[in-house]
């Protein structure tokens, strides 16, 4: 006769009814994947995106491997497509302070246009300015100017020369410069010896004339120098006038093109003035070859022979000319330089120089005005990256800072520049685990103010017809995106059932779509190996089986030890004080269940329940709590009117690695009462479930793995039809057992029992009524509790008599 606690095969696995889904339907689905089954998370993200206020960045909590990062990126891209591309940004030379490059914002696409326009204008000026300076009209004007100044110079020289001649002096050129020398009556220069031979009065007269002429000569020389400067200035004005016509014409055209962009207009004016101030740099080489390169025509900090036009270069660091909508960027390697940007240096003649051309944009620049997605563990693992991000979000600007550049010869301090900061307007979406979120929230002072929106992504979602259709849509979309063969209805059903298995709940589906996608790819592999046109259920099942086979070596070794009776597990017969408990072992991403033999011995004493694992420090705190709950149950059940004169020892046999958890507390109670009542326990049954002090059975984790672990042992030894597992009824909805186990239950070869009280489990394992306690505290004759109560009464009486005879009761 079947037990009322036995589950039917239909209760062991929630199969999918996809009668409304056809293969043609899955072929027609070609949408881009979005976030499935996360209404709470989506609502939080939408709120964080829509609110325009500092600090409302988003932290997305969720388990790793859920595919949430890719899904969020695609969700953001869909939202961003409706927006307008943000601004372009360029850095240009600062003509007022070369060490502080200027940042200029421009509408999308205008940055590259400005760069090209300026480059083209400079290229044109390099040809047209020399042409203007070599034109016939300009050459005539220069020739006339030179002639005028030559005549004026000659007149000055002739005047001083005539004055000297009239006063019998001559002007002689010497290595030391121009000198005045007196002449004799014959017009010859008086030698120093001849001068000394002259009478004193004549010498004084010559000295007086020499002093007067020397003053006039110095004045004439000053006038000549002033004339030369005037000549140069006049010639420069001619050159500037000739060049200005060309420059103003071309710069004026650019000014019209960028009308309304005041920063650009200021920059163009500065280019105009700077070109006029450095016309020597635009002359053809043969004109200035005699004097060599004029360093005054080069940008400050650039040596002769360098690119003298680099100051007119427009450094386009952010170009949105090809961007459609707002930018959405996932930074895979968020180092400090990749986030905030960097300044690259150039080695010139052994020195490391930096200028505005070496400024490189970071991800914050490229995502500015849009969305930046970062993985929490990635940015925290990079030196200074987290601090750089916080500084940018707090200040609202992106400031590129230089650091010492290290080479193999040591640290080189570069010629530093301080680029103008760029305003930051961005939404940062940080993706990480819940543990990381709460660690940052409590440990980082700025974190709550910078990431005010928490988007919590669950690892499961409700299993409904709509969510099953979402799963089918996901499968079809992945097939379309990856150009895989499509999944038929049975295959999709298997994927959905595996989703419930991963969720550990019949009424839930896993949202770890990264793992689901991996399963799909493996199923496709087996389908293609079979040369199948579509993926069928058997291919999904094979993918699941192969994945398990790749991971279950340790499970197989343990099963082999049980088959060879190295590990003692009985699956037939009845034994007093021995029961099969169930536990779960996790090895990375693989979990499996295994039976453990639990034994108990009882004797007269006052120590109560003794946990041997605890005594040798192999027991965890939760397991110790479960043992203490056993004491509470025993005292409340049997010691209301008598002393609990019991010492009972419990242990997990052949366990050398420790025990944790309370899921074996029901099995521990059963085996303890078996030893107390001297009633055998059926070894074909294994037990999992925790209890409270009132004897109610509480749910446990890993119920699927535990049942399958004991089934594997029984199957290896041969199914007898009397074997099975006792589990909490509150775990029934968690069951998503393997199809072969479900079929064994359907055939009556294996049984699953769900209980909610210890009395139900005692009746199953011992084959005797548990017995309901009467108001006077007694139990019906022929029941388990009556035998336990009677045995404890006898033990109490023995202890009382012994203590009286020994004189220990005084």
Coordinates of C-alpha atoms in Angstrom, one line a residue, residues 211-612:
X211 CA 86.3 115.1 -28.7
X212 CA 83.7 117.1 -30.6
X213 CA 83.9 114.9 -33.7
X214 CA 83.7 111.7 -31.5
X215 CA 80.5 112.9 -30.0
X216 CA 79.1 113.7 -33.5
X217 CA 80.3 110.3 -34.8
X218 CA 78.5 108.4 -31.9
X219 CA 75.4 110.4 -32.6
X220 CA 75.7 109.5 -36.3
X221 CA 76.1 105.8 -35.5
X222 CA 73.1 105.9 -33.2
X223 CA 71.1 107.5 -36.1
X224 CA 72.3 104.8 -38.4
X225 CA 71.2 102.1 -36.0
X226 CA 67.9 103.7 -35.6
X227 CA 67.7 104.0 -39.3
X228 CA 68.4 100.3 -39.7
X229 CA 65.7 99.4 -37.2
X230 CA 63.3 101.6 -39.0
X231 CA 64.3 99.9 -42.2
X232 CA 63.6 96.5 -40.7
X233 CA 60.3 97.6 -39.2
X234 CA 59.2 99.2 -42.4
X235 CA 60.2 96.1 -44.3
X236 CA 58.4 93.9 -41.7
X237 CA 55.3 96.1 -42.1
X238 CA 55.5 95.6 -45.9
X239 CA 55.7 91.8 -45.4
X240 CA 52.9 91.8 -42.8
X241 CA 50.8 93.9 -45.1
X242 CA 51.4 91.6 -48.0
X243 CA 50.9 88.4 -45.9
X244 CA 47.9 89.9 -44.0
X245 CA 45.9 90.1 -47.2
X246 CA 46.3 86.3 -47.7
X247 CA 45.9 85.4 -44.1
X248 CA 42.9 87.5 -43.3
X249 CA 41.2 86.2 -46.4
X250 CA 41.5 82.5 -45.5
X251 CA 41.0 83.0 -41.7
X252 CA 38.0 85.1 -42.5
X253 CA 36.5 82.3 -44.5
X254 CA 36.9 80.0 -41.4
X255 CA 35.4 82.6 -39.1
X256 CA 32.3 82.7 -41.2
X257 CA 32.1 78.9 -41.1
X258 CA 32.3 78.8 -37.2
X259 CA 30.2 81.9 -36.5
X260 CA 28.7 81.6 -33.1
X261 CA 31.5 79.4 -31.7
X262 CA 33.3 82.1 -29.6
X263 CA 36.1 79.8 -28.5
X264 CA 36.9 78.8 -32.0
X265 CA 36.8 82.4 -33.2
X266 CA 39.2 83.4 -30.5
X267 CA 41.5 80.5 -31.5
X268 CA 41.4 81.6 -35.2
X269 CA 42.2 85.1 -34.3
X270 CA 45.2 83.9 -32.3
X271 CA 46.4 81.8 -35.3
X272 CA 46.1 84.9 -37.6
X273 CA 48.2 87.0 -35.2
X274 CA 50.7 84.2 -34.6
X275 CA 51.3 83.6 -38.3
X276 CA 51.9 87.3 -38.8
X277 CA 54.3 87.3 -36.0
X278 CA 56.3 84.4 -37.4
X279 CA 56.4 85.0 -41.1
X280 CA 60.0 83.8 -41.3
X281 CA 58.8 80.3 -40.7
X282 CA 56.6 80.6 -43.9
X283 CA 59.4 81.8 -46.2
X284 CA 60.9 79.4 -48.6
X285 CA 64.1 77.8 -47.3
X286 CA 66.5 79.4 -49.8
X287 CA 65.6 82.8 -48.6
X288 CA 66.7 82.2 -45.0
X289 CA 69.4 79.6 -45.7
X290 CA 72.2 82.1 -45.3
X291 CA 71.3 82.9 -41.7
X292 CA 70.0 79.4 -40.8
X293 CA 66.7 78.7 -39.0
X294 CA 65.4 81.6 -37.0
X295 CA 64.3 80.0 -33.7
X296 CA 62.2 83.1 -33.0
X297 CA 59.7 81.8 -35.7
X298 CA 59.2 78.5 -33.9
X299 CA 56.7 77.7 -31.2
X300 CA 58.1 78.1 -27.7
X301 CA 59.7 75.0 -26.5
X302 CA 60.4 73.6 -30.0
X303 CA 64.0 73.6 -31.2
X304 CA 65.1 74.8 -34.7
X305 CA 64.6 72.0 -37.3
X306 CA 61.5 70.7 -35.6
X307 CA 58.1 70.8 -37.1
X308 CA 57.5 74.6 -36.7
X309 CA 53.9 74.3 -37.6
X310 CA 52.8 71.9 -34.8
X311 CA 51.4 74.7 -32.8
X312 CA 48.6 75.0 -35.4
X313 CA 47.7 71.3 -35.0
X314 CA 44.2 70.6 -33.7
X315 CA 44.2 67.6 -31.4
X316 CA 40.8 65.9 -31.9
X317 CA 40.4 63.7 -28.8
X318 CA 36.6 63.0 -29.0
X319 CA 35.1 62.6 -32.4
X320 CA 31.3 61.8 -32.6
X321 CA 31.0 62.4 -36.4
X322 CA 30.1 58.7 -36.8
X323 CA 28.1 58.3 -33.6
X324 CA 24.4 57.5 -33.8
X325 CA 22.6 58.6 -30.6
X326 CA 24.3 58.8 -27.2
X327 CA 27.5 56.8 -26.7
X328 CA 27.3 53.6 -24.7
X329 CA 30.7 52.2 -23.8
X330 CA 31.7 49.1 -21.9
X331 CA 35.3 49.6 -20.7
X332 CA 36.9 46.1 -20.5
X333 CA 40.2 47.3 -19.1
X334 CA 39.5 50.4 -16.8
X335 CA 43.0 51.4 -15.9
X336 CA 43.6 55.0 -14.8
X337 CA 45.0 56.1 -18.1
X338 CA 42.2 54.3 -20.1
X339 CA 39.5 56.0 -17.9
X340 CA 40.9 59.5 -17.5
X341 CA 43.2 59.8 -20.4
X342 CA 47.0 60.3 -20.6
X343 CA 49.7 62.6 -22.0
X344 CA 52.2 60.9 -24.2
X345 CA 55.7 62.4 -24.4
X346 CA 58.4 62.5 -27.1
X347 CA 62.1 62.1 -26.7
X348 CA 64.0 64.9 -28.5
X349 CA 67.8 65.2 -28.2
X350 CA 67.8 63.1 -25.0
X351 CA 65.0 65.1 -23.3
X352 CA 61.4 64.0 -22.8
X353 CA 58.9 66.7 -24.0
X354 CA 55.2 66.8 -23.8
X355 CA 52.8 69.1 -25.5
X356 CA 49.1 69.3 -26.4
X357 CA 49.5 66.9 -29.3
X358 CA 50.3 64.1 -26.9
X359 CA 47.0 64.4 -25.0
X360 CA 45.0 61.2 -25.5
X361 CA 41.3 60.8 -24.5
X362 CA 40.1 58.3 -21.9
X363 CA 36.8 56.4 -21.8
X364 CA 35.3 59.2 -19.7
X365 CA 35.9 61.6 -22.6
X366 CA 34.4 59.2 -25.2
X367 CA 31.4 58.3 -23.1
X368 CA 30.8 61.9 -21.9
X369 CA 27.2 62.9 -22.5
X370 CA 26.2 59.2 -22.6
X371 CA 26.7 56.0 -20.6
X372 CA 29.7 54.2 -19.3
X373 CA 29.4 50.6 -18.1
X374 CA 32.1 49.3 -15.7
X375 CA 32.6 46.0 -13.9
X376 CA 33.2 46.7 -10.2
X377 CA 36.0 44.1 -9.7
X378 CA 37.8 45.3 -12.8
X379 CA 38.1 49.0 -11.8
X380 CA 39.0 48.1 -8.2
X381 CA 41.8 45.9 -9.4
X382 CA 43.5 48.8 -11.3
X383 CA 45.8 51.1 -9.3
X384 CA 44.4 54.6 -8.9
X385 CA 41.5 53.9 -11.3
X386 CA 38.8 54.0 -8.7
X387 CA 40.1 57.2 -7.1
X388 CA 40.3 58.7 -10.6
X389 CA 36.7 57.9 -11.3
X390 CA 35.5 59.2 -8.0
X391 CA 37.5 62.4 -8.5
X392 CA 35.9 63.0 -11.9
X393 CA 32.4 62.3 -10.7
X394 CA 32.8 64.4 -7.6
X395 CA 34.3 67.4 -9.4
X396 CA 32.2 67.1 -12.5
X397 CA 35.3 67.6 -14.8
X398 CA 37.8 65.3 -16.4
X399 CA 41.3 66.5 -15.5
X400 CA 44.2 64.8 -17.3
X401 CA 47.2 64.7 -15.0
X402 CA 50.7 63.8 -15.8
X403 CA 52.9 61.4 -13.9
X404 CA 56.6 60.7 -14.1
X405 CA 57.4 58.6 -17.2
X406 CA 59.6 55.6 -16.3
X407 CA 62.2 54.3 -18.7
X408 CA 64.8 51.6 -18.5
X409 CA 67.3 54.2 -17.4
X410 CA 65.3 55.5 -14.5
X411 CA 62.6 58.1 -14.0
X412 CA 62.4 61.0 -16.4
X413 CA 60.6 64.2 -15.3
X414 CA 58.9 65.5 -18.5
X415 CA 58.3 69.0 -19.6
X416 CA 54.9 69.3 -17.9
X417 CA 51.6 70.6 -19.3
X418 CA 48.3 71.2 -17.5
X419 CA 45.5 70.7 -20.0
X420 CA 42.2 72.6 -19.4
X421 CA 39.7 70.3 -17.7
X422 CA 36.7 69.2 -19.7
X423 CA 33.2 69.3 -18.1
X424 CA 31.8 65.8 -17.4
X425 CA 28.1 64.9 -17.8
X426 CA 27.8 61.1 -17.8
X427 CA 25.9 58.2 -16.3
X428 CA 28.1 55.5 -14.9
X429 CA 26.7 52.0 -14.5
X430 CA 28.8 49.9 -12.2
X431 CA 28.1 46.2 -12.3
X432 CA 29.1 43.9 -9.4
X433 CA 28.1 41.5 -6.8
X434 CA 25.9 42.3 -3.8
X435 CA 28.9 41.7 -1.5
X436 CA 31.0 44.3 -3.3
X437 CA 28.1 46.8 -3.2
X438 CA 27.8 46.5 0.6
X439 CA 31.5 46.6 1.1
X440 CA 31.8 49.8 -0.9
X441 CA 28.7 51.3 0.8
X442 CA 30.1 50.8 4.2
X443 CA 33.8 51.2 3.5
X444 CA 33.9 54.1 0.9
X445 CA 32.9 57.5 2.2
X446 CA 32.0 58.9 -1.2
X447 CA 30.3 55.8 -2.6
X448 CA 26.7 56.5 -1.3
X449 CA 26.8 60.0 -2.7
X450 CA 28.1 58.9 -6.1
X451 CA 26.0 55.8 -6.7
X452 CA 22.6 56.7 -5.4
X453 CA 20.6 54.2 -7.5
X454 CA 20.7 50.5 -6.7
X455 CA 19.4 48.2 -9.4
X456 CA 19.0 44.8 -7.8
X457 CA 19.0 41.9 -10.3
X458 CA 17.6 38.6 -9.0
X459 CA 19.1 35.3 -10.0
X460 CA 15.6 33.9 -10.6
X461 CA 12.3 34.9 -12.0
X462 CA 8.8 33.5 -11.7
X463 CA 8.0 30.6 -14.0
X464 CA 4.9 31.6 -15.9
X465 CA 3.7 31.0 -19.5
X466 CA 5.0 34.5 -20.3
X467 CA 8.4 33.9 -18.8
X468 CA 8.6 30.5 -20.6
X469 CA 7.9 32.4 -23.8
X470 CA 10.7 34.8 -22.9
X471 CA 13.0 31.9 -22.6
X472 CA 11.9 30.6 -26.0
X473 CA 12.5 34.1 -27.4
X474 CA 16.0 34.2 -25.9
X475 CA 16.8 30.9 -27.4
X476 CA 15.6 32.0 -30.8
X477 CA 17.4 35.3 -30.6
X478 CA 20.7 33.6 -29.8
X479 CA 20.2 31.2 -32.7
X480 CA 19.6 34.2 -35.0
X481 CA 22.5 36.2 -33.7
X482 CA 25.0 33.4 -33.8
X483 CA 23.5 31.8 -37.0
X484 CA 22.9 28.5 -35.2
X485 CA 20.4 25.9 -36.2
X486 CA 17.1 26.6 -34.4
X487 CA 15.7 24.6 -31.4
X488 CA 12.5 22.8 -31.8
X489 CA 9.7 22.8 -29.2
X490 CA 11.0 19.8 -27.3
X491 CA 14.5 21.3 -27.1
X492 CA 13.2 24.6 -25.9
X493 CA 11.2 22.7 -23.2
X494 CA 14.4 21.0 -22.0
X495 CA 16.2 24.4 -21.8
X496 CA 13.3 25.8 -19.7
X497 CA 13.4 22.8 -17.4
X498 CA 17.1 23.2 -16.9
X499 CA 16.4 26.8 -16.1
X500 CA 14.2 25.7 -13.2
X501 CA 16.8 23.2 -12.2
X502 CA 19.4 25.9 -12.0
X503 CA 17.0 28.1 -10.0
X504 CA 16.4 25.2 -7.6
X505 CA 12.6 25.7 -7.8
X506 CA 9.8 24.3 -9.9
X507 CA 8.1 27.7 -9.9
X508 CA 11.2 29.8 -10.8
X509 CA 13.5 30.1 -13.8
X510 CA 17.2 31.1 -13.6
X511 CA 18.2 34.5 -15.0
X512 CA 21.8 33.4 -15.4
X513 CA 21.5 33.8 -19.1
X514 CA 25.2 33.6 -19.6
X515 CA 25.1 30.0 -18.4
X516 CA 22.0 29.3 -20.4
X517 CA 23.8 30.7 -23.5
X518 CA 26.6 28.3 -22.8
X519 CA 24.2 25.4 -22.6
X520 CA 22.6 26.4 -26.0
X521 CA 26.0 26.5 -27.7
X522 CA 26.9 23.0 -26.3
X523 CA 23.6 21.7 -27.5
X524 CA 24.2 23.2 -31.0
X525 CA 27.6 21.4 -31.0
X526 CA 26.0 18.0 -30.4
X527 CA 23.3 18.7 -33.0
X528 CA 25.8 19.7 -35.6
X529 CA 27.9 16.6 -34.8
X530 CA 24.7 14.5 -35.5
X531 CA 24.3 16.5 -38.7
X532 CA 20.8 17.5 -37.5
X533 CA 19.0 20.4 -39.1
X534 CA 17.4 21.5 -35.8
X535 CA 18.4 21.0 -32.2
X536 CA 16.2 18.5 -30.5
X537 CA 15.6 17.6 -26.8
X538 CA 18.2 14.8 -26.9
X539 CA 20.9 17.3 -27.9
X540 CA 20.1 19.5 -24.9
X541 CA 20.1 16.4 -22.6
X542 CA 23.4 15.3 -24.1
X543 CA 24.9 18.8 -23.4
X544 CA 23.7 18.6 -19.8
X545 CA 25.0 15.0 -19.4
X546 CA 28.4 15.9 -21.0
X547 CA 28.8 18.9 -18.8
X548 CA 28.1 16.8 -15.8
X549 CA 30.5 14.1 -17.0
X550 CA 33.3 16.7 -17.3
X551 CA 32.9 17.7 -13.7
X552 CA 31.8 14.5 -11.8
X553 CA 35.2 12.7 -11.4
X554 CA 35.2 13.2 -7.6
X555 CA 31.6 12.0 -7.4
X556 CA 32.4 8.9 -9.4
X557 CA 35.4 8.1 -7.2
X558 CA 33.3 8.4 -4.1
X559 CA 30.6 6.2 -5.7
X560 CA 33.3 3.7 -6.5
X561 CA 34.4 3.7 -2.9
X562 CA 30.9 2.9 -1.8
X563 CA 30.5 0.1 -4.4
X564 CA 33.8 -1.4 -3.3
X565 CA 32.7 -1.0 0.4
X566 CA 35.6 1.2 1.3
X567 CA 32.9 3.7 2.4
X568 CA 30.2 1.9 4.3
X569 CA 26.7 2.6 3.1
X570 CA 23.8 0.1 3.4
X571 CA 20.9 0.3 0.9
X572 CA 19.1 -2.8 2.1
X573 CA 18.0 -4.4 5.4
X574 CA 17.4 -2.9 8.8
X575 CA 19.9 -1.8 11.4
X576 CA 19.4 -0.4 14.9
X577 CA 21.1 2.9 15.6
X578 CA 22.1 3.5 11.9
X579 CA 20.6 5.8 9.3
X580 CA 21.6 7.2 5.9
X581 CA 21.9 11.0 6.0
X582 CA 22.4 13.1 2.9
X583 CA 24.8 16.0 2.3
X584 CA 26.0 18.2 -0.6
X585 CA 29.5 18.8 -1.7
X586 CA 30.3 21.8 -3.9
X587 CA 33.4 21.8 -6.2
X588 CA 33.4 25.2 -8.0
X589 CA 30.4 25.3 -10.3
X590 CA 29.5 21.6 -9.7
X591 CA 27.5 20.3 -6.8
X592 CA 26.6 16.7 -6.0
X593 CA 24.9 14.9 -3.2
X594 CA 26.2 11.9 -1.3
X595 CA 24.9 9.6 1.5
X596 CA 26.7 9.5 4.9
X597 CA 26.2 6.8 7.5
X598 CA 25.1 8.3 10.8
X599 CA 25.2 6.1 13.9
X600 CA 24.1 6.5 17.5
X601 CA 24.6 4.8 20.9
X602 CA 22.7 5.5 24.1
X603 CA 23.3 4.7 27.7
X604 CA 22.5 6.0 31.2
X605 CA 23.9 9.3 32.0
X606 CA 23.2 13.0 32.3
X607 CA 25.2 14.4 29.4
X608 CA 22.3 14.4 27.0
X609 CA 23.1 14.3 23.3
X610 CA 26.9 14.2 22.6
X611 CA 28.0 15.2 19.1
X612 CA 31.3 13.4 18.5

